[in-house]
């Protein structure tokens, strides 16, 4: 008997253990906490990630079964105001233990990463490159006044500037600029409450310089009292440019975004369906990171494949999305 | 003749479904009759933005339009994008202890102080503070460390590792006060002093 299947079979990259289909986890890519302003390091980081994404994307020639969507979040730390005038109204990012850095320099560093990624990434992968920040110690320290709403506005200006540069370099067929923010919701350990975080998102929305999305790579566990589950829904989905790329570090994280089987409240269960772009993990393992579990600071967490599966499966309870193309793992950049 | 008619009918049906955006899966056998045994029709993939509010869909559509426009435009050649930096060794700097200004991603703690240390062939990002992990003693001090290679360009995919080290005994939050080589000097909330070795990851 001869069986003939009229279908398009993608070529699996060497060493791949994940498959590509709408309901099977895609290969993860890399995201980074950035603490260095060394352009060579950032460019090298992009080159390494371009190679990784090239080797873990595949295109079948007619776009029917491609698995080429990648996201790289470059998290440069939390907002701070460094001057009351100058580029981007003096706003910058703190770069963790690195130097407080002006937004125009952050834009330049993002471009250095893009140049490195473009050089090595081949022709298949498509990258959403996120200029990232957080709601950690939002606007504390530095020069005052520091207004989260105004920061949100200039964040979009900065993303727009990156996009213009990508256009000028003729990279934009392969790389698109977006914004991302680690919007943590437990209101402790220095993470801001919902009010200023919503103001930042609103500022991003209100800036009419162009159409850009703001991906929330935070969590939905609200334990402090200064976040409601409605707030989480707003900053990740309710606001027009917001899309969720949530941290899915374990079952508790997945539950609070989706079915609420943990404590009964959850973004989708309590407020309404959202469309997840994908998920983020924080495994410390060298590549290739296992499906899961993995190790993070001595504890066990979901690996990228495991996190994707958990979010996808639980998300079916209330959500209606037909695909979830992104998966990324974040570490501190070397 | 009947077989030919059946095959023509199948071609027509497949053509219609393909035109409508369906994926058609055909399984056939050639044992004697050669007739078609199974035709599977998979519904077209709904758009990801199905159910998306109009103002959100507008942004998504604008992004997609930007992508389509870029697809039609020129593409920078890959080979002219420069070569990998051969080296990017972090320069030696005198470490300074600063008040913590960021939360530490991936770690449940309230940091008091932070520093960046370049020592040997490694770069260390270091935070001292108090753990806020569930179930931990309220006076449990800890140090978080990210260790990275000093020359991040030496290999294709250099790795960094984040780890957390609780103080063996509980004395409250840790405040770093100085660095000498790989030794971080600290004092705790109750006045206890000590050191943490970044190479061995041990308190003393």
Short mmCIF file of C-alpha atoms in Angstrom, two decimals:
data_model
loop_
_atom_site.label_atom_id
_atom_site.label_comp_id
_atom_site.label_asym_id
_atom_site.label_seq_id
_atom_site.Cartn_x
_atom_site.Cartn_y
_atom_site.Cartn_z
CA UNK A 1 0.00 0.00 0.00
CA UNK A 2 1.26 3.39 -0.89
CA UNK A 3 0.18 6.27 1.22
CA UNK A 4 0.55 9.70 -0.20
CA UNK A 5 0.23 12.68 2.10
CA UNK A 6 -0.26 16.01 0.42
CA UNK A 7 1.27 18.13 3.10
CA UNK A 8 4.31 20.24 3.66
CA UNK A 9 6.94 18.66 5.84
CA UNK A 10 9.40 21.15 7.34
CA UNK A 11 13.00 20.16 7.67
CA UNK A 12 13.90 19.77 11.31
CA UNK A 13 17.15 21.48 12.26
CA UNK A 14 19.91 19.27 13.52
CA UNK A 15 19.56 18.48 17.18
CA UNK A 16 16.04 19.77 17.48
CA UNK A 17 13.85 18.05 20.00
CA UNK A 18 10.91 20.38 19.70
CA UNK A 19 8.62 20.27 16.73
CA UNK A 20 6.67 22.98 15.08
CA UNK A 21 2.95 23.12 14.87
CA UNK A 22 0.38 25.39 16.35
CA UNK A 23 0.13 23.40 19.53
CA UNK A 24 3.69 22.21 19.96
CA UNK A 25 6.27 24.37 21.67
CA UNK A 26 8.59 26.37 19.43
CA UNK A 27 12.32 26.52 20.04
CA UNK A 28 13.17 29.09 22.65
CA UNK A 29 15.33 32.10 21.93
CA UNK A 30 17.40 34.29 24.24
CA UNK A 31 16.55 37.38 26.26
CA UNK A 32 18.93 39.28 28.49
CA UNK A 33 19.27 41.49 31.51
CA UNK A 34 21.84 43.98 30.28
CA UNK A 35 24.30 45.58 32.68
CA UNK A 36 27.10 46.67 30.33
CA UNK A 37 27.36 49.59 27.93
CA UNK A 38 30.19 47.90 26.01
CA UNK A 39 29.02 47.95 22.39
CA UNK A 40 31.34 45.08 21.41
CA UNK A 41 29.82 42.85 24.08
CA UNK A 42 26.29 43.70 23.00
CA UNK A 43 27.14 43.16 19.35
CA UNK A 44 28.72 39.83 20.18
CA UNK A 45 25.63 38.87 22.15
CA UNK A 46 23.51 39.61 19.09
CA UNK A 47 25.80 37.58 16.87
CA UNK A 48 25.55 34.59 19.16
CA UNK A 49 21.78 34.85 19.31
CA UNK A 50 21.55 35.27 15.55
CA UNK A 51 23.40 32.01 15.12
CA UNK A 52 21.20 30.28 17.69
CA UNK A 53 17.99 31.57 16.08
CA UNK A 54 19.24 30.66 12.60
CA UNK A 55 19.88 27.11 13.75
CA UNK A 56 16.53 26.84 15.53
CA UNK A 57 14.16 28.28 12.97
CA UNK A 58 12.90 26.68 9.84
CA UNK A 59 11.06 27.83 6.80
CA UNK A 60 9.48 25.51 4.26
CA UNK A 61 9.44 27.96 1.42
CA UNK A 62 5.76 28.77 1.32
CA UNK A 63 5.08 29.94 4.89
CA UNK A 64 2.68 27.10 5.68
CA UNK A 65 4.64 25.41 8.41
CA UNK A 66 7.28 27.93 9.29
CA UNK A 67 8.58 28.21 12.79
CA UNK A 68 10.58 31.35 12.46
CA UNK A 69 9.16 33.77 15.04
CA UNK A 70 11.70 34.85 17.65
CA UNK A 71 11.70 37.46 20.36
CA UNK A 72 14.70 38.91 22.16
CA UNK A 73 14.00 41.10 25.16
CA UNK A 74 16.90 43.31 26.15
CA UNK A 75 16.04 44.41 29.68
CA UNK A 76 18.16 47.44 30.54
CA UNK A 77 16.75 47.84 34.03
CA UNK A 78 14.25 50.21 35.53
CA UNK A 79 13.36 53.79 34.60
CA UNK A 80 15.18 56.68 36.18
CA UNK A 81 15.39 60.34 35.30
CA UNK A 82 18.96 61.54 34.89
CA UNK A 83 18.32 65.14 33.80
CA UNK A 84 15.37 67.45 33.38
CA UNK A 85 16.23 68.17 29.75
CA UNK A 86 18.09 66.64 26.86
CA UNK A 87 17.30 63.59 24.72
CA UNK A 88 14.17 61.78 25.84
CA UNK A 89 13.59 64.45 28.48
CA UNK A 90 16.55 63.15 30.44
CA UNK A 91 15.12 59.68 31.07
CA UNK A 92 17.32 56.63 31.25
CA UNK A 93 17.54 53.10 32.61
CA UNK A 94 19.61 51.79 35.50
CA UNK A 95 21.12 48.64 33.94
CA UNK A 96 21.05 46.68 37.19
CA UNK A 97 24.55 46.89 38.69
CA UNK A 98 25.79 48.75 35.63
CA UNK A 99 25.83 52.50 35.15
CA UNK A 100 22.65 54.55 34.91
CA UNK A 101 22.38 55.10 31.18
CA UNK A 102 20.57 57.65 29.02
CA UNK A 103 17.88 56.42 26.66
CA UNK A 104 19.75 57.60 23.58
CA UNK A 105 22.61 55.31 24.58
CA UNK A 106 20.13 52.49 25.24
CA UNK A 107 18.80 52.97 21.70
CA UNK A 108 22.33 52.75 20.35
CA UNK A 109 23.07 49.58 22.33
CA UNK A 110 19.87 47.99 21.04
CA UNK A 111 21.03 48.79 17.52
CA UNK A 112 24.40 47.15 18.21
CA UNK A 113 22.58 43.98 19.20
CA UNK A 114 20.44 44.17 16.06
CA UNK A 115 23.50 44.55 13.83
CA UNK A 116 25.12 41.50 15.39
CA UNK A 117 21.95 39.43 15.15
CA UNK A 118 21.37 40.39 11.54
CA UNK A 119 24.88 39.40 10.52
CA UNK A 120 24.54 35.79 11.60
CA UNK A 121 20.85 34.96 11.51
CA UNK A 122 20.47 33.67 7.95
CA UNK A 123 17.27 34.32 6.05
CA UNK A 124 14.56 32.40 7.85
CA UNK A 125 14.16 33.68 11.41
CA UNK A 126 12.14 36.84 12.14
CA UNK A 127 12.95 38.78 15.27
CA UNK A 128 10.83 40.96 17.51
CA UNK A 129 13.55 42.98 19.24
CA UNK A 130 12.35 44.46 22.49
CA UNK A 131 13.83 47.48 24.19
CA UNK A 132 13.01 46.37 27.70
CA UNK A 133 12.54 47.92 31.10
CA UNK A 134 10.64 47.14 34.28
CA UNK A 135 8.49 48.57 37.03
CA UNK A 136 11.20 48.00 39.63
CA UNK A 137 11.68 51.04 41.90
CA UNK A 138 9.79 52.92 39.21
CA UNK A 139 11.11 56.49 39.08
CA UNK A 140 12.71 56.43 42.52
CA UNK A 141 16.07 58.17 42.93
CA UNK A 142 17.68 60.20 40.21
CA UNK A 143 16.39 63.63 39.23
CA UNK A 144 12.86 64.65 40.05
CA UNK A 145 10.24 65.03 38.83
CA UNK A 146 10.22 61.58 37.31
CA UNK A 147 6.82 60.77 35.88
CA UNK A 148 5.98 57.17 34.91
CA UNK A 149 3.50 58.43 32.33
CA UNK A 150 6.13 60.65 30.72
CA UNK A 151 8.59 57.76 30.80
CA UNK A 152 6.06 55.58 28.98
CA UNK A 153 5.82 58.23 26.29
CA UNK A 154 9.57 58.50 25.75
CA UNK A 155 9.89 54.72 25.80
CA UNK A 156 7.80 54.66 22.63
CA UNK A 157 9.97 57.43 21.17
CA UNK A 158 13.01 55.25 21.82
CA UNK A 159 11.42 52.20 20.19
CA UNK A 160 10.46 54.34 17.22
CA UNK A 161 14.04 55.50 16.90
CA UNK A 162 15.27 51.90 16.83
CA UNK A 163 12.70 51.08 14.14
CA UNK A 164 13.82 54.03 12.01
CA UNK A 165 17.39 52.81 12.27
CA UNK A 166 16.35 49.27 11.31
CA UNK A 167 14.57 50.73 8.28
CA UNK A 168 17.61 52.77 7.31
CA UNK A 169 19.87 49.74 7.56
CA UNK A 170 17.44 47.62 5.52
CA UNK A 171 17.20 45.20 8.42
CA UNK A 172 13.50 45.67 9.04
CA UNK A 173 12.35 42.85 6.77
CA UNK A 174 13.82 40.59 9.45
CA UNK A 175 13.85 42.63 12.66
CA UNK A 176 11.03 44.71 14.10
CA UNK A 177 11.33 46.95 17.16
CA UNK A 178 8.95 46.57 20.08
CA UNK A 179 8.92 47.56 23.74
CA UNK A 180 8.78 45.21 26.69
CA UNK A 181 8.44 45.68 30.42
CA UNK A 182 8.92 43.32 33.32
CA UNK A 183 5.79 44.38 35.18
CA UNK A 184 5.93 42.49 38.45
CA UNK A 185 2.79 42.48 40.51
CA UNK A 186 3.64 41.59 44.06
CA UNK A 187 4.28 45.18 45.10
CA UNK A 188 7.25 44.25 47.31
CA UNK A 189 11.02 43.91 46.96
CA UNK A 190 11.07 47.29 45.22
CA UNK A 191 8.50 46.47 42.55
CA UNK A 192 6.03 49.28 41.98
CA UNK A 193 2.32 49.15 42.64
CA UNK A 194 -0.33 49.15 39.95
CA UNK A 195 -0.91 52.93 39.82
CA UNK A 196 2.47 54.05 38.50
CA UNK A 197 2.79 50.93 36.37
CA UNK A 198 -0.53 51.64 34.69
CA UNK A 199 0.61 55.24 34.19
CA UNK A 200 3.71 54.01 32.35
CA UNK A 201 1.59 51.82 30.07
CA UNK A 202 -0.84 54.68 29.49
CA UNK A 203 2.00 57.00 28.54
CA UNK A 204 3.16 54.47 25.97
CA UNK A 205 -0.39 54.25 24.62
CA UNK A 206 -0.89 58.00 24.48
CA UNK A 207 2.21 58.69 22.42
CA UNK A 208 1.03 58.84 18.80
CA UNK A 209 4.44 58.71 17.15
CA UNK A 210 3.74 55.27 15.70
CA UNK A 211 2.18 51.87 16.18
CA UNK A 212 4.25 49.72 18.50
CA UNK A 213 3.42 47.00 20.97
CA UNK A 214 4.49 46.77 24.61
CA UNK A 215 4.98 43.21 25.78
CA UNK A 216 4.49 42.47 29.47
CA UNK A 217 6.97 39.84 30.64
CA UNK A 218 5.94 40.02 34.26
CA UNK A 219 3.79 37.81 36.39
CA UNK A 220 0.20 37.80 37.65
CA UNK A 221 0.59 36.80 41.29
CA UNK A 222 -0.96 39.62 43.27
CA UNK A 223 -0.26 39.25 46.95
CA UNK A 224 0.52 42.71 48.26
CA UNK A 225 -2.83 44.45 47.97
CA UNK A 226 -1.61 47.20 45.68
CA UNK A 227 -2.35 45.14 42.56
CA UNK A 228 -5.70 43.70 41.53
CA UNK A 229 -6.09 41.00 38.93
CA UNK A 230 -7.89 43.64 36.85
CA UNK A 231 -4.73 45.74 36.97
CA UNK A 232 -2.69 42.82 35.68
CA UNK A 233 -5.18 42.29 32.86
CA UNK A 234 -4.97 45.98 31.95
CA UNK A 235 -1.20 46.31 31.73
CA UNK A 236 -0.81 43.03 29.86
CA UNK A 237 -3.82 43.13 27.55
CA UNK A 238 -6.50 45.72 28.32
CA UNK A 239 -4.37 48.66 27.23
CA UNK A 240 -4.28 48.89 23.44
CA UNK A 241 -0.56 48.23 22.83
CA UNK A 242 -0.16 45.62 25.58
CA UNK A 243 0.51 41.94 24.88
CA UNK A 244 1.47 39.30 27.43
CA UNK A 245 4.68 37.28 27.27
CA UNK A 246 4.44 36.12 30.87
CA UNK A 247 7.04 34.58 33.11
CA UNK A 248 5.99 30.95 33.51
CA UNK A 249 8.47 29.72 36.07
CA UNK A 250 6.24 27.07 37.64
CA UNK A 251 2.62 25.91 37.82
CA UNK A 252 1.67 28.76 40.14
CA UNK A 253 2.73 31.34 37.57
CA UNK A 254 0.76 29.62 34.80
CA UNK A 255 -2.28 29.25 36.99
CA UNK A 256 -2.53 32.94 37.85
CA UNK A 257 -2.56 33.88 34.19
CA UNK A 258 -5.12 31.32 33.12
CA UNK A 259 -7.46 28.95 34.95
CA UNK A 260 -7.09 30.07 38.55
CA UNK A 261 -6.83 26.52 39.84
CA UNK A 262 -4.27 27.69 42.39
CA UNK A 263 -6.14 30.29 44.42
CA UNK A 264 -9.25 30.84 42.39
CA UNK A 265 -8.37 34.16 40.83
CA UNK A 266 -6.54 34.54 37.57
CA UNK A 267 -6.29 36.97 34.67
CA UNK A 268 -8.35 34.93 32.22
CA UNK A 269 -10.71 33.32 34.69
CA UNK A 270 -11.45 36.48 36.65
CA UNK A 271 -11.33 39.18 33.99
CA UNK A 272 -11.38 37.71 30.52
CA UNK A 273 -9.40 35.95 27.80
CA UNK A 274 -6.12 37.33 26.59
CA UNK A 275 -3.91 36.31 23.69
CA UNK A 276 -0.49 35.25 24.88
CA UNK A 277 2.42 35.96 22.57
CA UNK A 278 4.37 33.20 24.29
CA UNK A 279 6.17 32.69 27.55
CA UNK A 280 9.44 33.45 29.30
CA UNK A 281 11.58 31.26 31.53
CA UNK A 282 14.75 32.07 33.48
CA UNK A 283 16.78 28.86 33.38
CA UNK A 284 20.47 29.25 34.15
CA UNK A 285 21.56 26.18 32.21
CA UNK A 286 23.84 26.56 29.21
CA UNK A 287 22.25 25.84 25.84
CA UNK A 288 20.51 23.69 24.99
CA UNK A 289 18.25 24.14 27.99
CA UNK A 290 16.27 20.99 28.74
CA UNK A 291 12.52 20.79 28.15
CA UNK A 292 12.22 20.97 31.92
CA UNK A 293 12.67 21.26 34.75
CA UNK A 294 15.76 23.43 35.00
CA UNK A 295 17.76 25.03 37.78
CA UNK A 296 17.52 28.65 38.90
CA UNK A 297 19.49 29.84 41.91
CA UNK A 298 19.35 26.40 43.47
CA UNK A 299 15.66 25.77 42.89
CA UNK A 300 13.78 23.87 40.24
CA UNK A 301 11.69 25.73 37.67
CA UNK A 302 10.03 25.04 34.36
CA UNK A 303 12.19 24.73 31.30
CA UNK A 304 11.06 26.57 28.14
CA UNK A 305 9.21 23.65 26.55
CA UNK A 306 7.50 22.76 29.79
CA UNK A 307 6.48 26.37 30.42
CA UNK A 308 5.11 26.76 26.92
CA UNK A 309 3.07 23.55 27.21
CA UNK A 310 1.67 24.56 30.59
CA UNK A 311 0.59 28.00 29.42
CA UNK A 312 -0.83 26.67 26.18
CA UNK A 313 -2.80 23.86 27.82
CA UNK A 314 -4.14 25.95 30.70
CA UNK A 315 -4.86 28.83 28.34
CA UNK A 316 -7.31 26.66 26.41
CA UNK A 317 -9.73 26.83 29.35
CA UNK A 318 -10.74 30.40 28.70
CA UNK A 319 -8.67 31.65 25.80
CA UNK A 320 -9.38 31.32 22.11
CA UNK A 321 -5.99 31.85 20.52
CA UNK A 322 -4.95 29.55 17.74
CA UNK A 323 -1.20 29.85 18.03
CA UNK A 324 1.42 31.04 20.51
CA UNK A 325 4.58 31.47 18.51
CA UNK A 326 7.15 32.80 20.98
CA UNK A 327 9.30 31.24 23.66
CA UNK A 328 12.27 32.91 25.30
CA UNK A 329 14.62 32.34 28.22
CA UNK A 330 16.17 35.27 30.06
CA UNK A 331 19.51 35.50 31.86
CA UNK A 332 21.96 38.17 32.83
CA UNK A 333 24.07 38.98 29.80
CA UNK A 334 27.74 38.03 30.13
CA UNK B 1 -13.81 5.45 -16.70
CA UNK B 2 -15.41 5.56 -13.31
CA UNK B 3 -11.99 5.92 -11.77
CA UNK B 4 -11.16 8.87 -14.02
CA UNK B 5 -14.40 10.60 -13.14
CA UNK B 6 -13.77 10.09 -9.44
CA UNK B 7 -10.26 11.48 -9.78
CA UNK B 8 -11.53 14.53 -11.69
CA UNK B 9 -14.11 15.12 -9.00
CA UNK B 10 -11.43 14.95 -6.36
CA UNK B 11 -9.29 17.45 -8.21
CA UNK B 12 -12.22 19.83 -8.38
CA UNK B 13 -13.02 19.44 -4.69
CA UNK B 14 -9.39 19.91 -3.69
CA UNK B 15 -9.12 22.97 -5.88
CA UNK B 16 -12.13 24.56 -4.23
CA UNK B 17 -10.89 23.85 -0.72
CA UNK B 18 -7.39 25.09 -1.46
CA UNK B 19 -8.82 28.24 -2.97
CA UNK B 20 -10.72 28.80 0.26
CA UNK B 21 -7.56 28.53 2.29
CA UNK B 22 -8.06 25.00 3.56
CA UNK B 23 -5.26 22.50 3.88
CA UNK B 24 -6.17 19.28 2.14
CA UNK B 25 -4.63 16.02 3.22
CA UNK B 26 -5.07 13.16 0.78
CA UNK B 27 -4.28 9.55 1.50
CA UNK B 28 -4.51 7.14 -1.42
CA UNK B 29 -3.82 3.51 -2.04
CA UNK B 30 -2.80 1.75 -5.21
CA UNK B 31 -3.91 -1.72 -4.32
CA UNK B 32 -5.97 -2.71 -7.34
CA UNK B 33 -8.62 -0.06 -7.52
CA UNK B 34 -6.23 2.79 -6.79
CA UNK B 35 -9.18 4.66 -5.40
CA UNK B 36 -8.93 7.46 -2.93
CA UNK B 37 -9.41 6.14 0.56
CA UNK B 38 -9.39 9.27 2.63
CA UNK B 39 -9.57 12.97 2.16
CA UNK B 40 -9.02 15.13 5.20
CA UNK B 41 -9.87 18.79 5.22
CA UNK B 42 -8.40 21.00 7.90
CA UNK B 43 -10.15 24.25 8.63
CA UNK B 44 -8.13 27.40 7.90
CA UNK B 45 -6.16 28.77 10.80
CA UNK B 46 -8.11 31.54 12.49
CA UNK B 47 -6.18 34.73 12.76
CA UNK B 48 -4.27 35.11 15.99
CA UNK B 49 -6.03 38.42 16.46
CA UNK B 50 -9.47 36.83 16.45
CA UNK B 51 -11.41 38.42 19.30
CA UNK B 52 -8.87 41.18 19.71
CA UNK B 53 -10.39 44.58 20.55
CA UNK B 54 -10.42 46.99 17.58
CA UNK B 55 -7.86 49.44 18.98
CA UNK B 56 -5.48 46.57 19.68
CA UNK B 57 -6.09 45.03 16.27
CA UNK B 58 -5.29 48.40 14.68
CA UNK B 59 -1.81 48.36 16.21
CA UNK B 60 -1.25 44.75 15.26
CA UNK B 61 -2.35 45.41 11.69
CA UNK B 62 -0.05 48.43 11.47
CA UNK B 63 2.86 46.27 12.62
CA UNK B 64 1.97 43.64 10.04
CA UNK B 65 1.73 46.30 7.33
CA UNK B 66 5.16 47.62 8.33
CA UNK B 67 6.50 44.08 8.07
CA UNK B 68 4.96 43.57 4.62
CA UNK B 69 6.36 46.87 3.41
CA UNK B 70 9.81 45.92 4.68
CA UNK B 71 9.51 42.53 2.97
CA UNK B 72 9.05 44.31 -0.33
CA UNK B 73 11.93 46.68 0.27
CA UNK B 74 15.69 46.26 -0.01
CA UNK B 75 17.47 43.79 2.23
CA UNK B 76 20.91 44.54 3.56
CA UNK B 77 23.40 41.89 2.48
CA UNK B 78 24.53 39.66 5.27
CA UNK B 79 28.16 39.43 4.32
CA UNK B 80 28.85 43.13 4.81
CA UNK B 81 27.84 43.27 8.43
CA UNK B 82 31.31 43.02 9.94
CA UNK B 83 32.99 40.26 11.83
CA UNK B 84 32.73 39.09 15.38
CA UNK B 85 34.77 41.10 17.86
CA UNK B 86 37.76 38.97 18.75
CA UNK B 87 37.80 40.13 22.32
CA UNK B 88 35.88 42.36 24.69
CA UNK B 89 37.64 41.92 28.00
CA UNK B 90 36.00 43.86 30.81
CA UNK B 91 38.49 46.42 32.10
CA UNK B 92 39.62 46.37 35.69
CA UNK B 93 37.78 48.89 37.82
CA UNK B 94 37.81 49.77 41.47
CA UNK B 95 34.52 48.36 42.77
CA UNK B 96 32.15 50.76 44.43
CA UNK B 97 29.36 49.84 46.77
CA UNK B 98 26.11 51.56 45.90
CA UNK B 99 22.65 51.55 47.39
CA UNK B 100 20.54 48.99 45.56
CA UNK B 101 18.51 50.73 42.91
CA UNK B 102 16.97 47.74 41.17
CA UNK B 103 15.12 44.66 42.24
CA UNK B 104 17.08 41.51 41.48
CA UNK B 105 15.26 39.58 38.74
CA UNK B 106 14.87 35.91 39.56
CA UNK B 107 15.55 36.39 43.27
CA UNK B 108 13.16 37.00 46.12
CA UNK B 109 15.04 39.53 48.21
CA UNK B 110 15.09 43.12 49.35
CA UNK B 111 18.55 44.28 48.33
CA UNK B 112 20.31 47.01 50.29
CA UNK B 113 23.51 47.36 48.30
CA UNK B 114 24.95 46.36 44.94
CA UNK B 115 28.36 46.28 43.30
CA UNK B 116 30.14 45.07 40.18
CA UNK B 117 33.47 43.30 40.61
CA UNK B 118 35.96 42.40 37.88
CA UNK B 119 38.34 39.83 39.27
CA UNK B 120 40.46 37.18 37.58
CA UNK B 121 38.67 35.94 34.49
CA UNK B 122 35.20 36.75 35.76
CA UNK B 123 32.78 39.63 36.20
CA UNK B 124 30.51 39.48 39.25
CA UNK B 125 27.30 41.42 39.80
CA UNK B 126 26.60 41.28 43.52
CA UNK B 127 23.65 42.25 45.70
CA UNK B 128 23.41 42.06 49.49
CA UNK B 129 20.14 42.17 51.39
CA UNK B 130 17.36 40.20 53.04
CA UNK B 131 15.56 37.20 51.62
CA UNK B 132 11.82 37.44 51.10
CA UNK B 133 11.40 33.82 50.06
CA UNK B 134 8.27 32.12 51.35
CA UNK B 135 8.97 30.31 54.59
CA UNK B 136 12.40 31.82 55.15
CA UNK B 137 13.26 33.30 58.57
CA UNK B 138 12.47 37.01 58.72
CA UNK B 139 16.09 37.83 59.59
CA UNK B 140 17.74 35.74 56.89
CA UNK B 141 20.40 37.75 55.08
CA UNK B 142 21.63 36.71 51.65
CA UNK B 143 23.93 37.62 48.81
CA UNK B 144 22.97 37.17 45.15
CA UNK B 145 25.72 36.80 42.55
CA UNK B 146 25.74 36.74 38.77
CA UNK B 147 29.04 35.36 37.48
CA UNK B 148 30.02 35.89 33.85
CA UNK B 149 33.22 35.40 31.85
CA UNK B 150 35.39 38.49 31.73
CA UNK B 151 35.79 38.17 27.97
CA UNK B 152 32.25 37.73 26.74
CA UNK B 153 33.38 37.69 23.10
CA UNK B 154 35.77 34.77 23.46
CA UNK B 155 33.10 32.16 22.77
CA UNK B 156 29.98 32.09 20.64
CA UNK B 157 27.50 31.65 23.47
CA UNK B 158 29.07 32.65 26.77
CA UNK B 159 27.06 31.74 29.81
CA UNK B 160 26.27 33.61 32.99
CA UNK B 161 24.97 32.07 36.17
CA UNK B 162 22.78 33.64 38.84
CA UNK B 163 22.92 32.10 42.29
CA UNK B 164 21.86 33.00 45.81
CA UNK B 165 23.78 32.38 49.02
CA UNK B 166 22.04 32.63 52.37
CA UNK B 167 24.15 33.56 55.36
CA UNK B 168 24.70 30.46 57.51
CA UNK B 169 23.20 32.20 60.54
CA UNK B 170 20.45 34.77 60.80
CA UNK B 171 21.52 38.32 61.65
CA UNK B 172 19.17 40.41 59.54
CA UNK B 173 19.76 42.16 56.28
CA UNK B 174 23.24 42.26 54.74
CA UNK B 175 24.83 45.56 53.76
CA UNK B 176 28.02 45.33 51.71
CA UNK B 177 30.65 47.83 52.85
CA UNK B 178 33.75 47.08 50.77
CA UNK B 179 35.50 44.85 48.24
CA UNK B 180 39.10 43.64 48.12
CA UNK B 181 39.88 41.26 45.28
CA UNK B 182 37.32 38.49 45.48
CA UNK B 183 36.35 39.28 49.06
CA UNK B 184 33.19 41.21 49.77
CA UNK B 185 33.04 42.75 53.24
CA UNK B 186 29.65 43.22 54.85
CA UNK B 187 27.85 43.97 58.04
CA UNK B 188 24.44 42.83 59.14
CA UNK B 189 21.49 44.51 60.75
CA UNK B 190 22.53 43.36 64.24
CA UNK B 191 26.12 44.56 63.78
CA UNK B 192 27.73 41.26 62.80
CA UNK B 193 30.55 41.65 60.28
CA UNK B 194 31.90 39.12 57.80
CA UNK B 195 33.19 38.41 54.34
CA UNK B 196 31.89 36.55 51.30
CA UNK B 197 34.35 35.05 48.82
CA UNK B 198 33.13 35.45 45.23
CA UNK B 199 35.39 32.69 43.95
CA UNK B 200 34.58 30.00 46.53
CA UNK B 201 31.07 31.33 47.29
CA UNK B 202 31.70 30.90 51.00
CA UNK B 203 30.99 33.10 54.00
CA UNK B 204 33.54 33.62 56.73
#
